[in-house]
Backbone as numpy.savetxt, mean C-alpha at the origin, in Angstrom:
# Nx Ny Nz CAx CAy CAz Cx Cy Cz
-21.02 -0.16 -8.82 -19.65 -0.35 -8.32 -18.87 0.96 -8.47
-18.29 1.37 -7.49 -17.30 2.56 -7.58 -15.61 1.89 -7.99
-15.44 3.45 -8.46 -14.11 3.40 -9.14 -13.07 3.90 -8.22
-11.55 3.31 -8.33 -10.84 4.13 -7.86 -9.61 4.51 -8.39
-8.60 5.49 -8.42 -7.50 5.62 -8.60 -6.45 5.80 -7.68
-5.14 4.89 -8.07 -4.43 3.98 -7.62 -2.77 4.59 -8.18
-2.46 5.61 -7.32 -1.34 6.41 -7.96 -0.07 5.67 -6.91
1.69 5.26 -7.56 2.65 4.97 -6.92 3.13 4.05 -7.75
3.83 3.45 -6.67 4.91 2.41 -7.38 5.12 1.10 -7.71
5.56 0.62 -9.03 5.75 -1.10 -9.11 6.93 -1.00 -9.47
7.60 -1.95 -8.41 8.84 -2.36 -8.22 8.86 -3.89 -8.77
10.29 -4.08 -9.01 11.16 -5.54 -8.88 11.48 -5.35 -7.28
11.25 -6.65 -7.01 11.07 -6.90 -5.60 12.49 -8.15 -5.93
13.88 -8.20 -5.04 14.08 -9.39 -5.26 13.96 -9.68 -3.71
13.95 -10.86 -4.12 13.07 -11.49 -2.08 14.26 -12.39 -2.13
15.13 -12.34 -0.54 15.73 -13.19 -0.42 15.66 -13.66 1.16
15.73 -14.84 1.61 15.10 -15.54 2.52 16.37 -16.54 3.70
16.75 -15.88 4.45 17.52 -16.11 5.35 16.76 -16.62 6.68
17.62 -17.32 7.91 17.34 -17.61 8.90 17.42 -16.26 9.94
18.83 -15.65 9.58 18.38 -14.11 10.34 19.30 -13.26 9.53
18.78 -11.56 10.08 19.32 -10.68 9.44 21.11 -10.82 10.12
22.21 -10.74 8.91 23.49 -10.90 9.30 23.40 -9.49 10.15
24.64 -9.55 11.17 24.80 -8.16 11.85 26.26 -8.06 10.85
26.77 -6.49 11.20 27.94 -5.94 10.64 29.17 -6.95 10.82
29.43 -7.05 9.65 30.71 -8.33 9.09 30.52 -9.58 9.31
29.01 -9.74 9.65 29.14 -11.60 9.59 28.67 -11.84 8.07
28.61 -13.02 8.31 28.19 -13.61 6.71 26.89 -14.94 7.02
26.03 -14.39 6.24 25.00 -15.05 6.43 24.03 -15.71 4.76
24.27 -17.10 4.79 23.72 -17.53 3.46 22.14 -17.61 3.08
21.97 -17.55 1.89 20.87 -17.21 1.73 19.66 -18.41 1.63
18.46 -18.84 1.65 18.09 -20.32 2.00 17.29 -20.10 0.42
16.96 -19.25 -0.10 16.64 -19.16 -1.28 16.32 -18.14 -1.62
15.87 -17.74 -3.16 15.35 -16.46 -3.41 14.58 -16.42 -4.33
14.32 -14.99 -4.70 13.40 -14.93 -6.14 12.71 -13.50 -6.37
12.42 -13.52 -7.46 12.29 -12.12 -7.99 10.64 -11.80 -8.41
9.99 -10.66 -7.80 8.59 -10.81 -8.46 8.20 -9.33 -7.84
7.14 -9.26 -9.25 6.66 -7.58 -8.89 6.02 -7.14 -7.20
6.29 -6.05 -7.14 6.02 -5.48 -6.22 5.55 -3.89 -5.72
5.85 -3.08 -4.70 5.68 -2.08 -4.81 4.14 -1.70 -3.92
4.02 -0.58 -3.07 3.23 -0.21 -2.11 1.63 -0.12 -3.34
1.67 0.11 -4.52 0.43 0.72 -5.05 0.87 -0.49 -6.15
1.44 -1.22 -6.48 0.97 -2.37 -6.85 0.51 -3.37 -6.39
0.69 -3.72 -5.18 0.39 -4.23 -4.59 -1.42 -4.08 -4.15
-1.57 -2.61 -3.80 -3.06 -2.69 -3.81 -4.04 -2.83 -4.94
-3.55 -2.65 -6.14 -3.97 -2.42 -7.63 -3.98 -3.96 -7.82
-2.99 -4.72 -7.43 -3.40 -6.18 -7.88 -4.59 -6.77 -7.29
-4.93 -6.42 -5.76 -6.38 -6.50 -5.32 -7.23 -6.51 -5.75
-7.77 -5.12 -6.31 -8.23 -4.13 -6.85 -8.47 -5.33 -8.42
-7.61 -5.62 -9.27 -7.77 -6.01 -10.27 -8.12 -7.60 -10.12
-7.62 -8.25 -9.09 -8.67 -9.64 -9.25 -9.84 -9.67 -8.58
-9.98 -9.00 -8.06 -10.99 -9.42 -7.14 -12.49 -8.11 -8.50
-12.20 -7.60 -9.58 -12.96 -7.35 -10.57 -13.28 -5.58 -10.25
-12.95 -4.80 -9.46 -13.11 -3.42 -9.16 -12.61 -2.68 -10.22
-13.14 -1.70 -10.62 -13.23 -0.85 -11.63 -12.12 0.25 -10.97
-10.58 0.51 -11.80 -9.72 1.38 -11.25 -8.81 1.89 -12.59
-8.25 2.99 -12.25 -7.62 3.27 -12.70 -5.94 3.34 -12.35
-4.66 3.03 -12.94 -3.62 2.93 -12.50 -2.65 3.93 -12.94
-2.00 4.72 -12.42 -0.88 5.55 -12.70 0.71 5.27 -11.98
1.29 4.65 -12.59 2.66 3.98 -11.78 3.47 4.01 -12.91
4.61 4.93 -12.79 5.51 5.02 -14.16 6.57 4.00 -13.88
6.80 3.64 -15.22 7.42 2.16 -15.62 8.87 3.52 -16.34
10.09 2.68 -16.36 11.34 3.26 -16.49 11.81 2.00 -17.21
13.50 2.54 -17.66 13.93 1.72 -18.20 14.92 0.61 -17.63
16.10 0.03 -18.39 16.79 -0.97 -17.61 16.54 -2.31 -17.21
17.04 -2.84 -16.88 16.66 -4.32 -16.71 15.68 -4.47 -15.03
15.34 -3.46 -14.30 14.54 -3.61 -14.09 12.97 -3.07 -14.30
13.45 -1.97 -14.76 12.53 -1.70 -15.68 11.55 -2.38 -16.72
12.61 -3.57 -17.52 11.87 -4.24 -18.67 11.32 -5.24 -17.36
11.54 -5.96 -16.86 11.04 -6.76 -16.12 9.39 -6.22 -15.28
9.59 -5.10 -15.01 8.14 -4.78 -14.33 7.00 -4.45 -15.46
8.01 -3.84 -16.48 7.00 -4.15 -18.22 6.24 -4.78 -18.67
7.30 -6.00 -18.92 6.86 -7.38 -19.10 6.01 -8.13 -18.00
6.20 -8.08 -16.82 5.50 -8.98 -16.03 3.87 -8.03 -15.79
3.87 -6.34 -16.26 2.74 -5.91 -15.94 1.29 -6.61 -17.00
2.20 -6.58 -18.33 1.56 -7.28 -19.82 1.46 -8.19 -19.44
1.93 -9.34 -18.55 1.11 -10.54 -18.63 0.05 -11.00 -17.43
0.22 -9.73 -16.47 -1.09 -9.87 -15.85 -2.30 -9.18 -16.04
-1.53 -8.43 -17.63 -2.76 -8.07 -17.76 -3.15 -6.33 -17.03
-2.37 -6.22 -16.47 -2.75 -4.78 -15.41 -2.05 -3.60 -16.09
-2.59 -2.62 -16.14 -2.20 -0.90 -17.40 -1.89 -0.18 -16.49
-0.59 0.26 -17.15 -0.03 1.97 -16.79 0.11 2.50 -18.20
-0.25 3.73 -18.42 0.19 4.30 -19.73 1.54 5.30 -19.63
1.84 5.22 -18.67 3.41 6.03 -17.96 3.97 5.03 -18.14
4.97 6.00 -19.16 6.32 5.20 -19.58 7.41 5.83 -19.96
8.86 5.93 -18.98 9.71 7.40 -18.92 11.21 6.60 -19.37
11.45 8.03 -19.61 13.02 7.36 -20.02 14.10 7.61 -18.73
13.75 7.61 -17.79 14.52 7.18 -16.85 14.65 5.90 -16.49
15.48 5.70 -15.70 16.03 3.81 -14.77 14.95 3.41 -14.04
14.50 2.65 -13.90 14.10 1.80 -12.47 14.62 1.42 -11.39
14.36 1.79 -10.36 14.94 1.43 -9.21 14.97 -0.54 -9.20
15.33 -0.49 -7.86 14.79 -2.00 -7.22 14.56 -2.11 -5.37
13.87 -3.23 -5.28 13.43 -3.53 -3.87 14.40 -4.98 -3.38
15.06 -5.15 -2.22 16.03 -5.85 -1.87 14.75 -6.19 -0.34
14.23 -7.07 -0.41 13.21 -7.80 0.70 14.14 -9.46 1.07
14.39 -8.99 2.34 15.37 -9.74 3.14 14.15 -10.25 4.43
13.92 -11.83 4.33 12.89 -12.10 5.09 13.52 -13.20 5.51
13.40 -13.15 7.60 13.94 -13.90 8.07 12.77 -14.87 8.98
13.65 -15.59 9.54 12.98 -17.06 10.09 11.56 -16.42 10.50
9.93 -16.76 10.54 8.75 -16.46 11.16 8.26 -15.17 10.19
8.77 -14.80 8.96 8.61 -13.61 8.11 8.28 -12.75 7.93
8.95 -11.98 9.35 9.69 -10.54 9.17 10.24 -10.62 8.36
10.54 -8.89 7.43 10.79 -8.78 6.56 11.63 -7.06 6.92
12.55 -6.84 6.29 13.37 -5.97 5.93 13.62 -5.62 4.11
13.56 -4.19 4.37 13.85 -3.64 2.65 14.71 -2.74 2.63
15.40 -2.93 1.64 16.85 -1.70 1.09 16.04 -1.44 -0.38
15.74 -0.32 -0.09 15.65 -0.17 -1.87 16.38 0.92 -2.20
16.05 1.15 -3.53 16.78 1.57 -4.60 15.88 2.20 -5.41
15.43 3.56 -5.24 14.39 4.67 -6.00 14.63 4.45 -6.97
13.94 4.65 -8.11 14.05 4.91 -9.56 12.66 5.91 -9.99
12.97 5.36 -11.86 11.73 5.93 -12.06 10.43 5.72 -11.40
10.15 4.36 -11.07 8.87 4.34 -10.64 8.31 5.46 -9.33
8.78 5.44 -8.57 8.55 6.93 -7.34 8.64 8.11 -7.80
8.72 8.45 -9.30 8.72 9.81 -9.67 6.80 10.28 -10.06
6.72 11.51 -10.02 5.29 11.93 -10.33 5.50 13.25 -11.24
4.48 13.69 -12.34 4.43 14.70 -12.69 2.68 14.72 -13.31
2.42 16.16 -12.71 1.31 16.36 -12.81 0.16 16.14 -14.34
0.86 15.84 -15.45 0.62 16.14 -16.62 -0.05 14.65 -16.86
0.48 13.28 -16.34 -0.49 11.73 -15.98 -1.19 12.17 -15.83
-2.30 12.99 -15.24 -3.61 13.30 -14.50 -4.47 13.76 -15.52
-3.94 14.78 -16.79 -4.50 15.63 -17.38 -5.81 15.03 -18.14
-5.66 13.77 -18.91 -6.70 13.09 -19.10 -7.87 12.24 -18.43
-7.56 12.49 -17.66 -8.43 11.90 -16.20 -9.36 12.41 -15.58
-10.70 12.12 -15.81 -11.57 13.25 -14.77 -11.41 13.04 -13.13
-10.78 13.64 -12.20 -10.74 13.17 -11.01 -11.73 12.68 -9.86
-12.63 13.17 -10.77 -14.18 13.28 -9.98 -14.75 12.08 -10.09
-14.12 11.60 -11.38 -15.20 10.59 -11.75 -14.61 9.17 -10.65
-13.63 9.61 -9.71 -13.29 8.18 -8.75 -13.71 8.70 -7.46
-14.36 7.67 -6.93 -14.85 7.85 -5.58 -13.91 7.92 -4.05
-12.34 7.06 -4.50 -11.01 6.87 -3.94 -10.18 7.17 -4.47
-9.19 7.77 -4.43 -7.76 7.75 -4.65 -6.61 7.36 -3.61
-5.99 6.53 -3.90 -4.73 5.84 -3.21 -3.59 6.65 -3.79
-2.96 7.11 -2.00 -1.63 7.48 -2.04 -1.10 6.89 -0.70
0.40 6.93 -1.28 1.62 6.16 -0.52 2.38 7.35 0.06
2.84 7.07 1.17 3.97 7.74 1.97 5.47 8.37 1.08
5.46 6.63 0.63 6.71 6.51 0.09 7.17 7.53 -1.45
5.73 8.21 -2.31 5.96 8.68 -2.95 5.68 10.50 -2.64
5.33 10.20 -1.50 5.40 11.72 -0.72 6.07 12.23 -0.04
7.27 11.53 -0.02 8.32 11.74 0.32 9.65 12.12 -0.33
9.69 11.56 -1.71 10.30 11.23 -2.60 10.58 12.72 -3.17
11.15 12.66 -4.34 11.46 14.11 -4.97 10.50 14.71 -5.85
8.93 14.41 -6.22 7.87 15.08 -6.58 6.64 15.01 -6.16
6.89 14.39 -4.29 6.07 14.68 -3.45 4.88 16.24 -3.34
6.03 17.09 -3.57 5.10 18.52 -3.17 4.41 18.57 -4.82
4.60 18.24 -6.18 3.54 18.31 -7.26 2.68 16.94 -6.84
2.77 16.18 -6.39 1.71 14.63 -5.84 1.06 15.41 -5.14
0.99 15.89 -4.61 0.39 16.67 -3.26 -0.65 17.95 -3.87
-0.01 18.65 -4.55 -0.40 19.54 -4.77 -1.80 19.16 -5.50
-2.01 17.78 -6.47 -2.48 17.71 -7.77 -3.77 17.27 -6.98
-3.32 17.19 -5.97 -5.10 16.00 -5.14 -6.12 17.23 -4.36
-6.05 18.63 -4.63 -6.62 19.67 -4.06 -7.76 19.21 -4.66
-7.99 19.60 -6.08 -9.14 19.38 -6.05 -9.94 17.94 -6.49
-9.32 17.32 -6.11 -10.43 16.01 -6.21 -11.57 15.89 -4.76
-12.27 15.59 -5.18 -14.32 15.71 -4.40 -13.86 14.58 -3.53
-13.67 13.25 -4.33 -13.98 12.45 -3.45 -13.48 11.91 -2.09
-12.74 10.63 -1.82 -11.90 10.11 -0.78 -10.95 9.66 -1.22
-9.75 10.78 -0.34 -8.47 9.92 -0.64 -8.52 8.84 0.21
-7.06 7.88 0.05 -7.07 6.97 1.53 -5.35 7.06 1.52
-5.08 7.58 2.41 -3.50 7.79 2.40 -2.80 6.68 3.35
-2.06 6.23 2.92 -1.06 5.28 3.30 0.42 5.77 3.87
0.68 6.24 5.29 2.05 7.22 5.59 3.10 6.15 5.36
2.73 4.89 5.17 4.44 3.90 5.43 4.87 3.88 6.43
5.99 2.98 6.21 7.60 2.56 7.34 8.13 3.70 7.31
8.27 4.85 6.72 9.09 6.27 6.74 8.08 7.48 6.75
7.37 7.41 7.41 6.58 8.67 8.05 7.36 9.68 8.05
8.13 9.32 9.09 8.60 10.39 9.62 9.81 10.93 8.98
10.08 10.59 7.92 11.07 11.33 6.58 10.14 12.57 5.97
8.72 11.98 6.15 8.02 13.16 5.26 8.26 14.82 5.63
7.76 15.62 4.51 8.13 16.76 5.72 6.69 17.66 6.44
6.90 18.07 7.59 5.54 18.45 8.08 4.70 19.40 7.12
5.28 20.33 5.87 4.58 20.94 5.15 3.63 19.92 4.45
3.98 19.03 3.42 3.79 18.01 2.96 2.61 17.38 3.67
2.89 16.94 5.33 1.75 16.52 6.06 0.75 16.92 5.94
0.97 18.37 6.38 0.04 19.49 7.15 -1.08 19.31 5.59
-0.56 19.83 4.91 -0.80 19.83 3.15 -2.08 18.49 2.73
-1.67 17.34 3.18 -2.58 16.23 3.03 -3.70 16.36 4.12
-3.58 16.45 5.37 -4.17 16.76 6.54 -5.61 17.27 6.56
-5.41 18.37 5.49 -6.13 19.39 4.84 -7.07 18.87 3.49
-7.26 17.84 3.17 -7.79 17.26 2.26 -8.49 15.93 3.45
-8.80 15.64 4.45 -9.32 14.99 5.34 -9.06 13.35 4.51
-8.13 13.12 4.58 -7.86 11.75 4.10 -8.16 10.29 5.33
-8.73 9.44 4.63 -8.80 8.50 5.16 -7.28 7.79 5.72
-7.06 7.73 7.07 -5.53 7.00 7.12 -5.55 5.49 7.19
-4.67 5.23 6.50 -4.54 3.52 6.81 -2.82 3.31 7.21
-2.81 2.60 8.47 -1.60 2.05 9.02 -1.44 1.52 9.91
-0.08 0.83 10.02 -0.31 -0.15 11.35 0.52 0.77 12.93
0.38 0.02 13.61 0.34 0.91 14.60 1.85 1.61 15.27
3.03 1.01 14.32 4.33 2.04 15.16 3.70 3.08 14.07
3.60 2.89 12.77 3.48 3.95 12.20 2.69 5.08 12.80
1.56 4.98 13.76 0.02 5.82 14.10 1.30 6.59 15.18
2.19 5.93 16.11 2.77 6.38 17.13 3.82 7.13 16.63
4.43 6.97 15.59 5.42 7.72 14.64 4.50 9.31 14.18
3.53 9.13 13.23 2.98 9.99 12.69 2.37 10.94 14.03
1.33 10.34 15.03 1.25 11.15 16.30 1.84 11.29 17.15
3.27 10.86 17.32 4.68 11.50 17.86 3.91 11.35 19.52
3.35 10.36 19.75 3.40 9.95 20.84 3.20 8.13 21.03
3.68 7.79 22.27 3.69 5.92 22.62 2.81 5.57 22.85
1.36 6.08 23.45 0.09 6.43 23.44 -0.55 6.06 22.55
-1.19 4.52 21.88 -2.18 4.63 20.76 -3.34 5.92 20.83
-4.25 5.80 22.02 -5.06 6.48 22.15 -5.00 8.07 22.36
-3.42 8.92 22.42 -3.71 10.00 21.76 -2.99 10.17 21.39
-2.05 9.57 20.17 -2.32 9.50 18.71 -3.34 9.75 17.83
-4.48 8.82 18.23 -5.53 8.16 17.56 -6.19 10.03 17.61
-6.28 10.34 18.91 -7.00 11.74 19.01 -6.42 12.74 18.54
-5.27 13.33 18.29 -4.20 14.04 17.97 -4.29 13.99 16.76
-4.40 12.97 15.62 -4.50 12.55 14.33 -5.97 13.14 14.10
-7.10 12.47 14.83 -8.20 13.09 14.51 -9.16 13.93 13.89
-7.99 14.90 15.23 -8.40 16.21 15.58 -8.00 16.69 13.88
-6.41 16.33 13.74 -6.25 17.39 12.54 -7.01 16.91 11.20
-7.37 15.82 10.87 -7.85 15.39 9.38 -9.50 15.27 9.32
-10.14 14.71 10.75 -11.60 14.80 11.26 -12.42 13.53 9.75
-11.57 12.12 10.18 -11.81 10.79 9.55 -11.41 9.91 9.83
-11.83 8.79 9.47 -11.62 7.26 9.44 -9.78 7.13 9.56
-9.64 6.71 10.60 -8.56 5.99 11.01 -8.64 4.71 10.98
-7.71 3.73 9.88 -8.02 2.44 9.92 -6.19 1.77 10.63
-6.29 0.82 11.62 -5.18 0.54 12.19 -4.57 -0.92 11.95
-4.07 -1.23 11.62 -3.44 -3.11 11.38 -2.71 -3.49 12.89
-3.39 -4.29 12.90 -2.28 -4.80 14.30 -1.78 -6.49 14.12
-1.22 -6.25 12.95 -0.15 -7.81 12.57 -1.08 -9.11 13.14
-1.05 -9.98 14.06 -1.61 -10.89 14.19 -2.96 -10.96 15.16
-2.85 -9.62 15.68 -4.13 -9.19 16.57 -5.27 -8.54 15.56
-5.19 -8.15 14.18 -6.28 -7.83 13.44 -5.89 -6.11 12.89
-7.04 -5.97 13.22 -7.23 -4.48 12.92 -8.50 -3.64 13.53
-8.31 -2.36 13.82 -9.67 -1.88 13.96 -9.11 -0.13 13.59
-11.12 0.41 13.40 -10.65 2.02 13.29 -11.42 2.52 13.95
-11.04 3.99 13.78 -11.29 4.70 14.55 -12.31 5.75 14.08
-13.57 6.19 14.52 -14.12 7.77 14.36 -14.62 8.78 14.63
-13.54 9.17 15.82 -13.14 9.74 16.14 -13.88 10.03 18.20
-14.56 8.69 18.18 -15.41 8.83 19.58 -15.02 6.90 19.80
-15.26 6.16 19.11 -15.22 4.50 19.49 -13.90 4.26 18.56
-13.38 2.69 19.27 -12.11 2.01 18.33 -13.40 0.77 17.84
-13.22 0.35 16.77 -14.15 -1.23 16.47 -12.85 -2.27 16.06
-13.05 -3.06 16.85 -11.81 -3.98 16.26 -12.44 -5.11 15.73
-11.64 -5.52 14.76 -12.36 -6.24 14.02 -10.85 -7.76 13.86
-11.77 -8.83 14.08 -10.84 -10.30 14.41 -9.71 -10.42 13.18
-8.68 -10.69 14.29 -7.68 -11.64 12.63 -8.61 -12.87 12.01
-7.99 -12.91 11.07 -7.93 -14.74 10.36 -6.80 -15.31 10.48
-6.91 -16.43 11.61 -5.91 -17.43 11.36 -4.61 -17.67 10.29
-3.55 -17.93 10.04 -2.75 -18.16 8.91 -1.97 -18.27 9.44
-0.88 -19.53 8.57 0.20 -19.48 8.72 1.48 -18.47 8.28
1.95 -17.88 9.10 3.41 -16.84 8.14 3.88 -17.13 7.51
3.87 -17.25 5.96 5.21 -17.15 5.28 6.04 -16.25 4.91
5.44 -14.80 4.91 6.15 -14.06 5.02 5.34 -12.38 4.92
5.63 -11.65 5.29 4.82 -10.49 5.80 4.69 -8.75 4.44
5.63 -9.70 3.40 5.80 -8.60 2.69 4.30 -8.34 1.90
4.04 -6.95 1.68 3.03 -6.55 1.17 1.61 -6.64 1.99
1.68 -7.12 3.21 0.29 -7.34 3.98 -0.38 -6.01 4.34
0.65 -5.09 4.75 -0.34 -3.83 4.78 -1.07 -3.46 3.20
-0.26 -3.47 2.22 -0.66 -2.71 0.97 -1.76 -3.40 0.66
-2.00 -4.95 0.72 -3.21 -5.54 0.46 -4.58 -5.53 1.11
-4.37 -5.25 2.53 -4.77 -4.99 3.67 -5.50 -3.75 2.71
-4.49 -2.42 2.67 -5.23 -1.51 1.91 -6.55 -1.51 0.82
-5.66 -2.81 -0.24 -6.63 -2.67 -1.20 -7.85 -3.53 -1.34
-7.66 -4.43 -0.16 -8.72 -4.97 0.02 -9.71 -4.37 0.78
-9.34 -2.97 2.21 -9.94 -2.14 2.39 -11.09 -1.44 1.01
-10.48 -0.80 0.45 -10.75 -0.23 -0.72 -11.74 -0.66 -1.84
-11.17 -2.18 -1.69 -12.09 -3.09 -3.06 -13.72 -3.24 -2.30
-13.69 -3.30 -0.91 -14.91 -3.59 -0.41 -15.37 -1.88 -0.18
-14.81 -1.19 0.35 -15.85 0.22 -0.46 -16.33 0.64 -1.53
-15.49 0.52 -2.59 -15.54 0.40 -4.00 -16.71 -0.38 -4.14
-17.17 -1.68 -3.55 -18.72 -2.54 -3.43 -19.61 -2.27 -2.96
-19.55 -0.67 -2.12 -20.74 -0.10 -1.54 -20.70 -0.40 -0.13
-19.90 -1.48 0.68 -19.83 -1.75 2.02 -19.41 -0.79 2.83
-19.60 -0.73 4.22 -19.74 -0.27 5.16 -18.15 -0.24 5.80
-17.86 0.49 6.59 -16.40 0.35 7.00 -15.95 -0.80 7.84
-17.06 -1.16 8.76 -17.06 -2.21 9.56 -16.44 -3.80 8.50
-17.76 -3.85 7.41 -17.13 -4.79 6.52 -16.38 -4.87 6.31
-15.51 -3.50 5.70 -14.82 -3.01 4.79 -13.17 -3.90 5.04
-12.61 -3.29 6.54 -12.00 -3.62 7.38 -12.24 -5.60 7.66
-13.08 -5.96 8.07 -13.17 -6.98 8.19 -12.71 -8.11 7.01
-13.27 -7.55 5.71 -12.41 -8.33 4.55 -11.16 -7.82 4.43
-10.57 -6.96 4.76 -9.34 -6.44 4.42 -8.54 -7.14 5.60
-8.79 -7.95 6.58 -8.03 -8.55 6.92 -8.05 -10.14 6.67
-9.49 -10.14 5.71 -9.32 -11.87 5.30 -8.44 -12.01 4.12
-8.08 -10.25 3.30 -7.12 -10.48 2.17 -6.17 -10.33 2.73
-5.61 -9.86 3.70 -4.25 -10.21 4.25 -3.78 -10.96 5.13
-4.82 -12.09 5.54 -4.24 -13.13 6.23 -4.36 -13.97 5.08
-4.72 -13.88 3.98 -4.23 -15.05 2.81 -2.97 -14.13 2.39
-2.50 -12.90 2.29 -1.55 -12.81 1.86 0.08 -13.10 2.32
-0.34 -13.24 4.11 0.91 -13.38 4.15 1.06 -15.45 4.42
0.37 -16.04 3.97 0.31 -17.23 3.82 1.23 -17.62 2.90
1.67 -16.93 1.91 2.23 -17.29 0.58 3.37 -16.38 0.83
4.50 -16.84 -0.25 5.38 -16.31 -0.37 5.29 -15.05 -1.84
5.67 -13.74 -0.81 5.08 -12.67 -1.94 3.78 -12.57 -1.99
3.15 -11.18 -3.13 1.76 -11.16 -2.85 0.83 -11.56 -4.15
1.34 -12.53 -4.67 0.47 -13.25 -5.97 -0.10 -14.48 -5.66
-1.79 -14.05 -5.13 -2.47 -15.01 -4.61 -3.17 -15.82 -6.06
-3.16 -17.02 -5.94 -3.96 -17.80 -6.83 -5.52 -17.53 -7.14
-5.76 -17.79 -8.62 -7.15 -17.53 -8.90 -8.29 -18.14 -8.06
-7.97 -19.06 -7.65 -8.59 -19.79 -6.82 -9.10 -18.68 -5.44
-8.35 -18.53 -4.89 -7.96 -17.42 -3.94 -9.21 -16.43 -3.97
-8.80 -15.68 -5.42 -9.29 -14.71 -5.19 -11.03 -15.03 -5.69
-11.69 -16.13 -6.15 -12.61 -16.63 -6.50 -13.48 -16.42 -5.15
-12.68 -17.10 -4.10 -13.64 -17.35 -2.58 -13.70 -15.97 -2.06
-12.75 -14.99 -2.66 -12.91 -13.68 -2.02 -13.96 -12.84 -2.62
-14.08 -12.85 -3.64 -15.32 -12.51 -4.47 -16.61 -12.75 -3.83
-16.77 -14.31 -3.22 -17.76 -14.61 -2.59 -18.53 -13.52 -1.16
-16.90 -13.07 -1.20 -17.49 -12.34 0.93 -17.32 -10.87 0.40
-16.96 -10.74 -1.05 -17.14 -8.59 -1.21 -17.85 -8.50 -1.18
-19.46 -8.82 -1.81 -20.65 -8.55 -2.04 -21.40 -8.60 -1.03
């Protein structure tokens, strides 16, 4: 079994659940809510950790009341960061309306911060993946995140996000150059290749990184790309409850089935049977049960 490392953020997520997003000065009540961890690289790390994959986690925990909360809730699932700063914690404001679309306001904190000195005990070599997020390459110690992944051997798998296009093209160009595996869904592919054109995007992207393009297409599935065929690979059925975290799981369920030695074709193919159970549920804390039958189809 291969290992991977799993660098970014765990957030307090508070989820609140409306019929639609209010426009400017209306008032719109809320149908319920609730609060539970979250975050682009926790989200794949929780994958990663039930489903039994051997990883390592780097996601700095801060202080404050949301801070103690992502603390505490990390200790009782059991899941390790040894980053622990004396700065605040941000928070995540997930506003999910009727059919569950989902909208986020957040609120940076410590957790999106990076400094190169987490790494120092770590052999980088010894992981076959490393996971990175958009969202922390963007952020204010994007260019040391960036910098620190030169020399790692193996495969990154980079994740650009909902804010691509905040990043800055040095930054890009910078990852580009390390031939990273991309994973995203598809405004993002048309954002990042700055054309409406999946298909040259798809080539345009290619050309510069020369790898696995993996694409989500919400209820139509997913397929990737390399760099000559697209393989699309079927949704799974599910009902919506709500859409938050489906790419990040999507990711790490990508990931958990390479990490098993599978093939990309597979790879992809379970990564959309973990995210059509994820957006079944409200939030992304699937039951043991859950992840029992998923165990069954990694191998």
């Amino acid at each position: 079994m291969k290992k991977a490392l799993i660098i970014g953020s765990t957030v307090c997520d508070i989820m609140i659940y409306v019929d639609k997003m209010p426009k400017t000065s209306e008032d719109e009540h809320a149908k319920s809510q609730n609060i539970n961890l979250g975050g682009c690289a926790y989200n794949v790390v929780s994958i990663l950790h039930n489903l039994d994959i051997p990883y390592d986690f780097i996601s700095p925990v801060g202080q404050g009341i949301y801070g103690d909360f992502v603390k505490n809730k990390l200790k009782e699932k059991n899941i390790h960061t040894s980053i622990y700063t004396e700065l605040t914690n941000g928070c995540c404001y997930c506003i999910v309306e009727n059919g569950g679309e989902r909208s986020f306001i957040s609120y940076h904190g410590a957790e999106y911060r990076f400094n190169k000195s987490w790494l120092e005990n770590l052999d980088l070599n010894s992981y076959s993946y490393i996971y990175v997020c958009g969202l922390e390459v963007e952020d204010k110690d994007g260019e040391e995140l960036v910098g620190s992944l030169k020399s790692f051997k193996g495969q990154i798998i980079f994740c650009p996000g909902p804010r691509v296009k905040l990043i800055k093209k040095s930054l890009m160009d910078k990852i580009f150059e390390v031939s990273p595996i991309l994973h995203l869904n598809e405004k993002e592919l048309k954002e990042l290749g700055a054309n409406d054109d999946i298909d040259v995007s798809l080539n345009k992207l290619y050309k510069k990184i020369k790898n696995i393009i993996v694409v989500t297409c919400g209820k139509d599935g997913a397929f990737y790309f390399d760099g000559k065929i697209k393989t699309f690979l079927e949704p799974i059925k599910s009902v919506v409850v709500d859409t938050i975290g489906a790419g990040d799981s999507h990711a790490g369920g990508l990931i958990s089935s390479l990490c098993a030695g599978n093939d990309m074709k597979k790879s992809v193919a379970f990564a959309n049977k973990v995210a059509s159970k994820i957006v079944s549920i409200s939030g992304t804390d699937l039951p043991k049960s859950e992840f029992k039958e998923l165990k069954k189809d990694l191998l």
